[in-house]
Short mmCIF file of C-alpha atoms in Angstrom, two decimals:
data_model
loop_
_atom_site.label_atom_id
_atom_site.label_comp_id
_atom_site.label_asym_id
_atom_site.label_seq_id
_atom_site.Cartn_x
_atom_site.Cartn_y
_atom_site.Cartn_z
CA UNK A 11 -83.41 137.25 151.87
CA UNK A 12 -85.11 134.64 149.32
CA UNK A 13 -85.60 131.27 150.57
CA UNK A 14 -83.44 129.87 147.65
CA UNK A 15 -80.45 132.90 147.74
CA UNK A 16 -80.40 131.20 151.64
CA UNK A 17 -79.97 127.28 150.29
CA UNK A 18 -77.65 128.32 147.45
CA UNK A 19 -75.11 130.08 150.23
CA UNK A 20 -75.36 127.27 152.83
CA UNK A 21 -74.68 124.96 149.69
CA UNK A 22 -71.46 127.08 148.37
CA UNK A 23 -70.53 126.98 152.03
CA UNK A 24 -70.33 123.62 152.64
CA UNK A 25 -69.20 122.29 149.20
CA UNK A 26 -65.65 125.60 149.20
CA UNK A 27 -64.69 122.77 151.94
CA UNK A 28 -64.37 119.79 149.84
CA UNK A 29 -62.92 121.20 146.82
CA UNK A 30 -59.52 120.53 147.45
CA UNK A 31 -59.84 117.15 148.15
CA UNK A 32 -61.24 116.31 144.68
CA UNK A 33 -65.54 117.20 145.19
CA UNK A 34 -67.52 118.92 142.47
CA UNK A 35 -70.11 120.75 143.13
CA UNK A 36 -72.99 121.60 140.94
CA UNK A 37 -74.61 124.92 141.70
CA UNK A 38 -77.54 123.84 139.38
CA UNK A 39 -78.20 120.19 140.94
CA UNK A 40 -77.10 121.40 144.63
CA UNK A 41 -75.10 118.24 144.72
CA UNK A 42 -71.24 117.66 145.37
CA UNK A 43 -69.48 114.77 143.58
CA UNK A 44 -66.56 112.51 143.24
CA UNK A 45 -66.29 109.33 141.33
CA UNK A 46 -63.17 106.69 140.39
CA UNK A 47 -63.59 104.17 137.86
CA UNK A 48 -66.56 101.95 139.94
CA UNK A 49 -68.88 104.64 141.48
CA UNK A 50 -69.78 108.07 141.68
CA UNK A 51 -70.01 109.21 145.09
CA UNK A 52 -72.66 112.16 145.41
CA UNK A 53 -74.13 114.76 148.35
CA UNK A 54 -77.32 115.91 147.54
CA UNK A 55 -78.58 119.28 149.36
CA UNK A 56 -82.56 119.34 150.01
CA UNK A 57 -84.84 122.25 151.07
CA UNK A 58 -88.57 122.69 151.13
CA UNK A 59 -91.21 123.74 148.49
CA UNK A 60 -92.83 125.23 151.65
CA UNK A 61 -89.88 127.94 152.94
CA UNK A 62 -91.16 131.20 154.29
CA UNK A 63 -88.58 133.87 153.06
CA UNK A 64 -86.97 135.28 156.72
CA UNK A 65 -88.75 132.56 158.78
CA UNK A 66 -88.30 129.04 158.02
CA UNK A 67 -86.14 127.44 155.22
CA UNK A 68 -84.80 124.41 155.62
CA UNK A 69 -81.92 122.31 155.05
CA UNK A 70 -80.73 118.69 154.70
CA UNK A 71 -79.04 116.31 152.90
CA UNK A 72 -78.19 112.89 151.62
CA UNK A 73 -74.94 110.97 150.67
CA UNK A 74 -74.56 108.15 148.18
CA UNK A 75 -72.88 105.35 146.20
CA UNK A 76 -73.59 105.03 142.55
CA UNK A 77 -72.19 102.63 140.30
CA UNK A 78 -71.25 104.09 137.16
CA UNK A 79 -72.74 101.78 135.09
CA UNK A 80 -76.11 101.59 136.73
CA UNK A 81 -78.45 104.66 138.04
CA UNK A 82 -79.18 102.31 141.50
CA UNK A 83 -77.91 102.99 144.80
CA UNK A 84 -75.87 100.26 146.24
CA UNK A 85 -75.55 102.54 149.72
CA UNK A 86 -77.80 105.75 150.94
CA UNK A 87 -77.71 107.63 154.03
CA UNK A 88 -79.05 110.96 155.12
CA UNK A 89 -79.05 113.22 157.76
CA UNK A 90 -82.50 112.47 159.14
CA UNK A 91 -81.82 108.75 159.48
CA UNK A 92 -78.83 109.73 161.71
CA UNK A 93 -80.95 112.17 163.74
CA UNK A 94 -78.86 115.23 162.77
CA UNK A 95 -79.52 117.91 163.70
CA UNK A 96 -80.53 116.37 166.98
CA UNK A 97 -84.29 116.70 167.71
CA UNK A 98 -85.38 118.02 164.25
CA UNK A 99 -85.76 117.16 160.66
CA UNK A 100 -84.09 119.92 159.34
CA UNK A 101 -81.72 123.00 160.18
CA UNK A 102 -83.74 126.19 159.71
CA UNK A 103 -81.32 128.45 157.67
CA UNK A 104 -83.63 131.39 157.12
CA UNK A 105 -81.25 133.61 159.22
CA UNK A 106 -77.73 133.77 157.98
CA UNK A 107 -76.67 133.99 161.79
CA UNK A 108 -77.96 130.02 161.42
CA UNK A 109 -75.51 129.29 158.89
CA UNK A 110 -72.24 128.52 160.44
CA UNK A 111 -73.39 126.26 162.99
CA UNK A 112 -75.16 124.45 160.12
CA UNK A 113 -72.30 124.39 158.11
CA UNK A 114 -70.26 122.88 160.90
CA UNK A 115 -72.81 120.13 161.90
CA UNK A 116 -73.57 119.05 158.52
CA UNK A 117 -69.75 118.92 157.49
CA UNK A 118 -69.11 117.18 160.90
CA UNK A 119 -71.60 114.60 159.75
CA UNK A 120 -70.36 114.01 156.52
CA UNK A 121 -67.12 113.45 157.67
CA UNK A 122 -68.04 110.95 160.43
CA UNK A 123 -70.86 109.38 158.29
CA UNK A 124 -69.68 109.13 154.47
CA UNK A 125 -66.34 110.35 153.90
CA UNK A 126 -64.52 107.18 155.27
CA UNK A 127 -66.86 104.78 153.31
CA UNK A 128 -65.69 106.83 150.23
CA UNK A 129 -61.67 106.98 151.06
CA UNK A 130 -62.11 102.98 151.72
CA UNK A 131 -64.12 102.43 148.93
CA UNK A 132 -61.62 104.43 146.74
CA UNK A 133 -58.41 103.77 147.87
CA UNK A 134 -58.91 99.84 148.95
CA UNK A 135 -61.59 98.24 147.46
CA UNK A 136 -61.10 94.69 148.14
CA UNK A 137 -60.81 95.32 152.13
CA UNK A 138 -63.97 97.72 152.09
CA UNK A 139 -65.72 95.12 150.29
CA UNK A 140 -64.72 92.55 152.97
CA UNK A 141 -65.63 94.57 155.97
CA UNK A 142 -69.25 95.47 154.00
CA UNK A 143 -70.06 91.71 153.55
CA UNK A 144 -69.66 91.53 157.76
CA UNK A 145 -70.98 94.53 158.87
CA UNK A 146 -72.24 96.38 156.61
CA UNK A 147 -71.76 100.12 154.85
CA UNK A 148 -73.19 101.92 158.11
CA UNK A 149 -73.32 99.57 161.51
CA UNK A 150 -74.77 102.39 163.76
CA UNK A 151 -77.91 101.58 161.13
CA UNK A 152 -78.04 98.48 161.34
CA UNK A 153 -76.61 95.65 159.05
CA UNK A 154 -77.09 98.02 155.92
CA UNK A 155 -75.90 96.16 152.72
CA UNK A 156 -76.54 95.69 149.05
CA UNK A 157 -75.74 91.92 147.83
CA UNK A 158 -75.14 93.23 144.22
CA UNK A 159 -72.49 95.47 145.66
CA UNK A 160 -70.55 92.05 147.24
CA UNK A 161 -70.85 90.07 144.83
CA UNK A 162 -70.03 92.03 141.80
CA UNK A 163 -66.86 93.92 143.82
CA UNK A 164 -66.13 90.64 146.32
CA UNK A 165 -67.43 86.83 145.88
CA UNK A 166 -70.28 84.59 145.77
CA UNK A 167 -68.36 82.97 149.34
CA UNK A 168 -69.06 86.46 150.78
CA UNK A 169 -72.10 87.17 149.21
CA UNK A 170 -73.75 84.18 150.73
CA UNK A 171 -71.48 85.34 154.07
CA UNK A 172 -73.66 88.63 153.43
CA UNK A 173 -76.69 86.64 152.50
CA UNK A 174 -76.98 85.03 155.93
CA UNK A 175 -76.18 88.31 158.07
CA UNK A 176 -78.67 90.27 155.95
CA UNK A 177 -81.36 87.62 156.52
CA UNK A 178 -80.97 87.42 160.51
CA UNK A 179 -81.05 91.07 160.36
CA UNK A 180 -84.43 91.33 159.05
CA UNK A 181 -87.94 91.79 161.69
CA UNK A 182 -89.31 88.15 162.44
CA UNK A 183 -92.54 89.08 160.43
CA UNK A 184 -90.61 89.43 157.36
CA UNK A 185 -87.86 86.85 158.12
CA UNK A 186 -90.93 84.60 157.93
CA UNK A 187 -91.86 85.74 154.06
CA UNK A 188 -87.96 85.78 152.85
CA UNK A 189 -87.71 82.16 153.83
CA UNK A 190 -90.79 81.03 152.53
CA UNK A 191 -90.19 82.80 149.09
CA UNK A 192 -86.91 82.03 148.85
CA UNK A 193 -87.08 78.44 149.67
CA UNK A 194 -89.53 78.41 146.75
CA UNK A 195 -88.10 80.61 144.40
CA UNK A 196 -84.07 79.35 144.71
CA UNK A 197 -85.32 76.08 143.44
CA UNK A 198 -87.03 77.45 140.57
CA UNK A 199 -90.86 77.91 141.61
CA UNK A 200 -93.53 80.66 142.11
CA UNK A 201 -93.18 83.38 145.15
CA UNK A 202 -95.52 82.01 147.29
CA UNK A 203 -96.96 85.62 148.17
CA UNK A 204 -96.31 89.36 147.28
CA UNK A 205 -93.25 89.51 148.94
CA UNK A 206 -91.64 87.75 146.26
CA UNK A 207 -93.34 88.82 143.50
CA UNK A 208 -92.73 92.43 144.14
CA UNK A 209 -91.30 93.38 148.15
CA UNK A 210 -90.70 97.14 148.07
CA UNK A 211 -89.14 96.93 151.52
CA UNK A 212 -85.15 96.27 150.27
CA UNK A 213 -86.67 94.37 147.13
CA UNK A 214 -83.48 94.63 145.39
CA UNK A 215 -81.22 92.20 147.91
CA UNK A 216 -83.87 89.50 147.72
CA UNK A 217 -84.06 89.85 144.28
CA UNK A 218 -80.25 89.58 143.62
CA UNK A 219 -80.14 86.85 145.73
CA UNK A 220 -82.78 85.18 143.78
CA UNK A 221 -81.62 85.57 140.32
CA UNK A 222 -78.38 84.57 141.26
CA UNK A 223 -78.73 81.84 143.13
CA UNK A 224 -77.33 82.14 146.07
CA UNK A 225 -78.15 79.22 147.62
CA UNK A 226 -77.47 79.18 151.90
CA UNK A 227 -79.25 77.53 154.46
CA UNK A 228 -81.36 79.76 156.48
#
């Protein structure tokens, strides 16, 4: 069988499951999605450029939140961040005697992992947005949170709230460059190195914070 006629089943597979409760899936993308009027909340399916037909193809995927009025991602998970399947980066779905156990473990981790962030973030906003702002979208991750995403959907009394917890989260090494950019930057002068100017490493909650002033003591 073709490495891609194996992804396309395992796809179909998994995405018959969640038709009923309101997912579409796109055969073209290999992507399942739902949306309300805030976000569009997509499953992406992933394989390899490097399958061997009948040997190795593999399989994975990723879950997100996407406003609807911006292309960024206020929350991202996969399965590889969660360790699932355990041991290994991907399941290998080359044989179709593969395909119902990895059917079953992805669909058990998409239940556990995403599905309740969606149903809260759907169905009671203002709690989920509460919760997020003290623990964040994922705790067995860590304190994993997007500022925008709180203050837009919550307040600027959380989003400081969130603010504090995200920076006592962060390594000591770069604890050390938040404070010392942000204690320059919130009042209006130059990052003092490239951390401010352009930190690729969650760049996006430092600069929210930034640019709207949220001012906490840290």
């Amino acid at each position: 069988m073709k490495a891609n006629e194996a992804f396309d089943n395992v796809c179909s597979l998994i995405s018959e499951k969640y038709t009923a409760s309101g997912w579409k899936y796109s055969k073209s993308g290999h992507w399942m999605t739902k949306k309300d009027k805030n976000f569009m909340y997509k499953v992406f399916f992933y394989t390899s450029w490097n399958n061997i037909p009948d040997k190795i193809v593999a399989f994975y995927g990723e879950c997100a939140i996407i406003p609807l009025k911006s292309k960024d991602k206020i929350f991202h998970i996969n399965t590889r961040q969660c360790n699932v399947p355990s041991g290994q980066l991907y399941w290998n779905i080359a044989n179709e005697e593969n395909w119902e156990r990895t059917v079953k473990e992805f669909t058990n981790w998409l239940d556990s992992a995403f599905i309740p962030i969606v149903e809260c973030c759907m169905n009671d906003l203002d709690n989920f947005v509460e919760q997020v702002a003290v623990r964040g979208f994922y705790p067995p991750n860590g304190y994993v949170i997007d500022i925008s995403f709180v203050l837009t959907y919550g307040s600027r009394e959380l989003a400081e709230e969130a603010t504090e917890r995200y920076y006592t989260s962060l390594d000591e090494p770069i604890k050390k460059e938040f404070k010392e950019n942000y204690e320059s930057m919130i009042n209006g002068n130059k990052a003092v190195s490239a951390y401010g100017n352009n930190m690729m490493r969650n760049y996006s909650n430092f600069r929210n914070i930034v640019e709207n002033k949220i001012v906490v003591i840290i």
